[in-house]
C-alpha positions as CSV (number, residue, x, y, z in Angstrom):
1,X,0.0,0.0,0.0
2,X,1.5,3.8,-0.6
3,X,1.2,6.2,2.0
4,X,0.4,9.7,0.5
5,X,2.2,12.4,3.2
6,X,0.3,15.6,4.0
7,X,1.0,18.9,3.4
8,X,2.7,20.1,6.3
9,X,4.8,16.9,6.7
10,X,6.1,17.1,3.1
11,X,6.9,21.0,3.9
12,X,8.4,19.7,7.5
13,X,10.7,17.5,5.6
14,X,12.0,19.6,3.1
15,X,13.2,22.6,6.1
16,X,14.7,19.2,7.9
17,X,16.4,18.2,4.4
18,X,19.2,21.7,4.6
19,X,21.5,22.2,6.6
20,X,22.1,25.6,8.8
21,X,22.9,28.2,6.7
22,X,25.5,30.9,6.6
23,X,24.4,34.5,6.1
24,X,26.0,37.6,4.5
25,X,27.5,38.5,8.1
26,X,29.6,35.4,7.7
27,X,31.4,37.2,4.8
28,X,32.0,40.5,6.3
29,X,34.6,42.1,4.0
30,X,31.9,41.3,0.9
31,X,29.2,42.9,3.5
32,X,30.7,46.4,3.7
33,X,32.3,46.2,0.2
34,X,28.4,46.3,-0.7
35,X,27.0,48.4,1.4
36,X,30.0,51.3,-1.0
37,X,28.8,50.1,-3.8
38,X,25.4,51.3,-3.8
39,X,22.2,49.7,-5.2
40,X,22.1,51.9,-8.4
41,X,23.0,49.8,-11.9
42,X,26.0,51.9,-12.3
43,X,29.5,50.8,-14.0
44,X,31.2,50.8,-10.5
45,X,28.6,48.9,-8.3
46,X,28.4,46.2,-11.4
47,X,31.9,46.0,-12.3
48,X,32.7,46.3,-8.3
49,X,30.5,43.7,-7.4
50,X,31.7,41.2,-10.3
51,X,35.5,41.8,-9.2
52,X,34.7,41.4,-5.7
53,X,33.0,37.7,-6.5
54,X,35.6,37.0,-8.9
55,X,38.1,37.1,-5.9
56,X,36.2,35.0,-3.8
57,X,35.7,32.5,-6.3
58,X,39.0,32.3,-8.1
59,X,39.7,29.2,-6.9
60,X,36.2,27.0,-7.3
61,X,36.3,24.2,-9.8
62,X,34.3,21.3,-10.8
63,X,35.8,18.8,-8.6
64,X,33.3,15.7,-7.4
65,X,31.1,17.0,-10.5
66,X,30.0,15.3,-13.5
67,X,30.0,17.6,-16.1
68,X,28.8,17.9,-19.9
69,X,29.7,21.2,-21.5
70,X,28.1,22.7,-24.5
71,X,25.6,20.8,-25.0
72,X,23.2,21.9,-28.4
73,X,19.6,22.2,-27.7
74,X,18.8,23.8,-30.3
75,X,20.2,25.4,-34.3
76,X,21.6,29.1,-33.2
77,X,25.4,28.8,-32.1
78,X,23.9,30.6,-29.0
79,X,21.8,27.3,-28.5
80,X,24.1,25.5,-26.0
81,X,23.8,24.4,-22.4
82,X,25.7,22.9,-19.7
83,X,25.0,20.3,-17.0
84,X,26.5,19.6,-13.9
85,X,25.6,16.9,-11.9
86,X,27.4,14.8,-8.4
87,X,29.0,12.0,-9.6
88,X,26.6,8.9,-9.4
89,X,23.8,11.1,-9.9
90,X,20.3,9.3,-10.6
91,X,17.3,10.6,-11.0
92,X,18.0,13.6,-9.2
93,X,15.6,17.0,-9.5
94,X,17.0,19.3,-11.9
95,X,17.1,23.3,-12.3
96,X,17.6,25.0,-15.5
97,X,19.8,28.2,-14.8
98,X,18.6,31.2,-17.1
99,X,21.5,34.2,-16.7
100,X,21.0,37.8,-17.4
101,X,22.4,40.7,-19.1
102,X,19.7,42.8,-20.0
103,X,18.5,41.3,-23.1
104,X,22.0,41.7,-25.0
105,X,24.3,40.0,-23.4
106,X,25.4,37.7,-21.2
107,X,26.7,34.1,-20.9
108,X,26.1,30.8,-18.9
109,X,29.6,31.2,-17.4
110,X,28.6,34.1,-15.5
111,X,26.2,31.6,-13.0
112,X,28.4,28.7,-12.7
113,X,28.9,29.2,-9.7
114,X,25.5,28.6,-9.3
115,X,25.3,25.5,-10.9
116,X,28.0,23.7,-8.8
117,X,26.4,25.1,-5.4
118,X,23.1,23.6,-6.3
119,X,25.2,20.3,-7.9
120,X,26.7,20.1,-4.8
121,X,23.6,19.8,-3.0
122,X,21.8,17.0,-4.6
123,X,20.4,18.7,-7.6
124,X,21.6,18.3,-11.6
125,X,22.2,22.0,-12.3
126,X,22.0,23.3,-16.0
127,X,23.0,26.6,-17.3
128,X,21.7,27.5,-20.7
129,X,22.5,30.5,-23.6
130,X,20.1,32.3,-25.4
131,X,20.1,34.6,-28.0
132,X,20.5,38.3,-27.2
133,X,18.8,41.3,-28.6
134,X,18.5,42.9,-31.0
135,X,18.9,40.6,-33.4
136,X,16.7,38.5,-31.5
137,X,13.3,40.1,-30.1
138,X,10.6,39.2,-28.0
139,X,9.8,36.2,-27.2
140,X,13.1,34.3,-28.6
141,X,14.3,33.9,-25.2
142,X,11.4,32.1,-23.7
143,X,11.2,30.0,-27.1
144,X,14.8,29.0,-26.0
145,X,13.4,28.0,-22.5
146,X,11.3,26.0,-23.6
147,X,13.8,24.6,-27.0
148,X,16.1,24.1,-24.0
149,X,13.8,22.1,-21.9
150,X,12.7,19.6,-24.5
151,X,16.2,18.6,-24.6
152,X,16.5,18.3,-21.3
153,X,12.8,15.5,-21.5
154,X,14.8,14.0,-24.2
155,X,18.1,13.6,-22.1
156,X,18.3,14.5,-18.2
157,X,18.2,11.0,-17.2
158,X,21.4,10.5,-19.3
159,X,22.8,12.5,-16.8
160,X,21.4,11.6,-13.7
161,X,18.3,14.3,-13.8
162,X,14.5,13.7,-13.5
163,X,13.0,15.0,-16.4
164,X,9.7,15.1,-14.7
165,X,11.1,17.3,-12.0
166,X,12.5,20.6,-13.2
167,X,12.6,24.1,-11.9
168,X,13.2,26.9,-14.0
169,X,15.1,29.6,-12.3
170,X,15.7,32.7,-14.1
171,X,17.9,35.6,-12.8
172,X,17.0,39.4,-14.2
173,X,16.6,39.3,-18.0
174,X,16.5,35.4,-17.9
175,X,13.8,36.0,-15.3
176,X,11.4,37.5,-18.0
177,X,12.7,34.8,-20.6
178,X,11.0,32.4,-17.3
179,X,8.1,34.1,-17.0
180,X,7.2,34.3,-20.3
181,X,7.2,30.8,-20.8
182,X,5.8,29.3,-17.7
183,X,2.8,31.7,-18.2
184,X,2.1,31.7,-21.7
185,X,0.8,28.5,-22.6
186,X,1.2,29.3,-26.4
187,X,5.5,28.8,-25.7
188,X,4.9,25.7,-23.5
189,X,6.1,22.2,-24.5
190,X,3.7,19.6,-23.4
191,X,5.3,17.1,-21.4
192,X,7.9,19.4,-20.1
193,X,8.6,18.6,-16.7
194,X,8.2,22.0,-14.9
195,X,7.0,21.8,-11.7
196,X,7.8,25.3,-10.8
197,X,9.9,28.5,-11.4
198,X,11.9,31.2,-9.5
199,X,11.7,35.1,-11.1
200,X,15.1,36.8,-9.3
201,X,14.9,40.4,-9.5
202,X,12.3,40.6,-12.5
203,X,13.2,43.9,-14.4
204,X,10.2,44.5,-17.4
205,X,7.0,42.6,-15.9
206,X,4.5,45.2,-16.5
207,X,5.6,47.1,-19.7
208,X,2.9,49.6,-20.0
209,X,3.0,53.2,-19.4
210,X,7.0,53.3,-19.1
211,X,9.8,53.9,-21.4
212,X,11.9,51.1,-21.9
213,X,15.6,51.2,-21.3
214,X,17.0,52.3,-25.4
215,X,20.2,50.0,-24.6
216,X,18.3,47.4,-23.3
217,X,14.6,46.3,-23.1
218,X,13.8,47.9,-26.4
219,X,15.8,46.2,-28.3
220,X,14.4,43.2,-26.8
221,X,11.1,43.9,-27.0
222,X,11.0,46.6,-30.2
223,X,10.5,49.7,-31.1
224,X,6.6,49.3,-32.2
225,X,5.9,46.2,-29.4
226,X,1.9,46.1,-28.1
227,X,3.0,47.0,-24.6
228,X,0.3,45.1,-23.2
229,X,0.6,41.3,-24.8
230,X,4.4,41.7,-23.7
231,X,3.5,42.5,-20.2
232,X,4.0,39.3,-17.9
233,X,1.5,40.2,-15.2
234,X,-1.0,40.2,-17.9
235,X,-0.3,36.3,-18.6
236,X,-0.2,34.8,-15.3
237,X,-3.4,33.2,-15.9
238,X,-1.7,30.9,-18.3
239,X,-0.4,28.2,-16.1
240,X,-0.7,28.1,-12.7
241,X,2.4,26.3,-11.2
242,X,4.5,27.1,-8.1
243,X,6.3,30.4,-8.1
244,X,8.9,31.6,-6.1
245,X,9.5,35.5,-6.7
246,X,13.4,36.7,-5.2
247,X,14.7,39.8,-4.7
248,X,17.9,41.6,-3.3
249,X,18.0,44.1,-0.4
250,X,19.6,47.2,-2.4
251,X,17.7,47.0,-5.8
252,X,17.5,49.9,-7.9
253,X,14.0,51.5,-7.7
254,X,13.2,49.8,-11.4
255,X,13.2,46.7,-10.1
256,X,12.0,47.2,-7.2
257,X,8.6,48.4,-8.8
258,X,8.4,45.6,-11.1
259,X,9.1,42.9,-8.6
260,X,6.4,44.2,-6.7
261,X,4.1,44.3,-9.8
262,X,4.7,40.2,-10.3
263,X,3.9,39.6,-6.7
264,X,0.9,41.6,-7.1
265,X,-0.4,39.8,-10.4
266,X,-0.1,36.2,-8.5
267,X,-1.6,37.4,-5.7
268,X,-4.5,38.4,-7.5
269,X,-4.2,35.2,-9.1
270,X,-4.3,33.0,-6.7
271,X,-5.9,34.4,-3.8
272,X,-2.7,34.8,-1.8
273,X,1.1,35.8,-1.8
274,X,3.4,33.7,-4.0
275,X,6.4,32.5,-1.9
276,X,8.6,35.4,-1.7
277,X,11.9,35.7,-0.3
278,X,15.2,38.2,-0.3
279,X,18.6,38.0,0.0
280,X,20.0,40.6,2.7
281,X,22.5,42.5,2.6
282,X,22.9,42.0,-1.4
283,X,22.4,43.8,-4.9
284,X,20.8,43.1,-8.4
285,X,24.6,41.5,-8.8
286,X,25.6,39.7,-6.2
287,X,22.2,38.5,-5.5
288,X,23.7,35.3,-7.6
289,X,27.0,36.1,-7.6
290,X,27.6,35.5,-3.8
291,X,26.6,31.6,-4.6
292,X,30.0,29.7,-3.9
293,X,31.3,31.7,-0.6
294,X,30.6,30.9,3.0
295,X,26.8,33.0,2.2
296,X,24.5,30.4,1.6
297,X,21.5,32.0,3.3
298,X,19.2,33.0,-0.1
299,X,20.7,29.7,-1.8
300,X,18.6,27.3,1.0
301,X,15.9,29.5,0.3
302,X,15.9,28.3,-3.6
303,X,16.9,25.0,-2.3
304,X,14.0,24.2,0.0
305,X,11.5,25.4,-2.9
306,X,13.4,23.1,-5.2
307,X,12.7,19.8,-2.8
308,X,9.1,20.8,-2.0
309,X,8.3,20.9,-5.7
310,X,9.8,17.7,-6.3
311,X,8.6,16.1,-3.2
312,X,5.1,17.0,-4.2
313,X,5.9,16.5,-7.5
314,X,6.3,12.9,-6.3
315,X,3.6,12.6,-4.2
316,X,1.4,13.1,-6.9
317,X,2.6,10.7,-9.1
């Protein structure tokens, strides 16, 4: 006979799966080296905080880590992801890792560290390219998501993943890229294995009545875009799976009114507060940068929603 486990002893086990964590304050030098920096997307406070990381990170490395790198999921030469897995994995949950860059750039190097923290904890960790703006617009980086995932049904349990039990996680611009596909049923593969997504730091959610960024969101989105079908808080409707929505301390005010619009949308949506949480001390930057130091306060946060999803996930098949 199978015993199906509440609720509430599912979420119990999950907290009781992590280990304590390390805060911010356990990385003191990085602390006030932040706090100069400002919260404004400024060339010091981003190329600050990235020199800062780089430091503390200089010497990380795959070691214990199965890895497959450059993987093609799909026909641009942007089209190329990379999995990292413990050795022995099987049939492990698996995140797909979607970076920023504000639409034009950016590069699955940049989260590594990323993917070897949540490796290193029991989980097969993918990080993914995209193409960039302009010469790809709106929606190419959610079709990407999604090209990305049907790889992944296709080959996760090569590398020790469950393709049934993947969370999409998308920082900044890849959180948009996320959103766009988890809510608009129109870019969804059926079959996929998403049983829920994490929006860190959503920049462009509600894209009406602003002007977009010249360098950046419009050349994602275009010059003559209908505002309203881009907007992400319009869509939430679409599919209605877990969502966990992040945010740094010290954002700049931008994304602080967007994030705030997402959680609003999903509240509305589903009658209460999506699972929210925030990483102290941090900025738009080293809100994923920090993963990898002695900090791992905001990584159990991701982790825990990871293991509940798949826990359920598992319950209910």
């Amino acid at each position: 006979m199978t015993t199906r486990l509440s609720l509430p002893v599912l979420m119990l086990a999950a907290v009781l799966a992590l280990p304590a964590s390390a805060q911010i304050t356990d990385t003191p030098e990085a602390l006030a080296a932040l706090q100069g920096l400002g919260r404004e997307m400024s060339r010091e406070m981003v190329g600050g905080t990235m020199k800062l990381y780089g430091q503390m990170l200089a010497g990380a490395d795959d070691a214990g880590l199965a890895v497959a790198a450059d993987q093609p999921y799909g026909p641009d030469p942007r089209n190329l992801l990379d999995l990292r897995a413990p050795e022995g994995a099987a049939a492990l949950p698996v995140v797909l890792l979607v970076h920023g860059g504000g639409f034009v750039r950016g590069d699955k190097g940049e989260i590594v560290n990323m993917a070897r923290w949540f490796a290193r904890q029991g989980v097969v960790a993918v990080t993914m390219n995209y193409r960039l703006a302009p010469a790809a617009q709106w929606p190419a980086g959610a079709e990407d998501v999604g090209a990305a995932l049907g790889w992944l049904s296709a080959h996760a349990a090569e590398h020790g993943g469950d393709p049934s039990k993947i969370v999409v996680i998308g920082d900044s611009a890849g959180a948009m890229h996320v959103a766009d596909y988890v809510f608009r049923e129109e870019l969804q593969h059926a079959g996929d294995g998403v049983i829920g997504a994490v929006l860190i730091s959503p920049p462009v959610a509600d894209l009406r009545g602003r002007d977009l960024d010249p360098e950046r969101d419009l050349l994602y989105y275009g010059a003559e875009g209908d505002r309203a079908a881009q907007s992400v808080v319009g869509a939430v409707a679409g599919r209605e799976i877990p969502v966990m929505i992040a945010y740094a301390q010290n954002e700049p005010d931008v994304i602080i009114d967007q994030t705030r619009r997402i959680i609003e949308a999903l509240a509305e949506r589903d009658g209460r507060l999506p699972l929210i949480v925030s990483a102290p001390g941090h900025n738009h930057i080293s809100i994923v940068s920090h993963f990898g130091t002695a900090d791992d306060t905001f990584g159990r946060d991701l982790l825990g929603f990871v293991t509940l999803q798949a826990l359920l996930a598992g319950q209910e098949g």
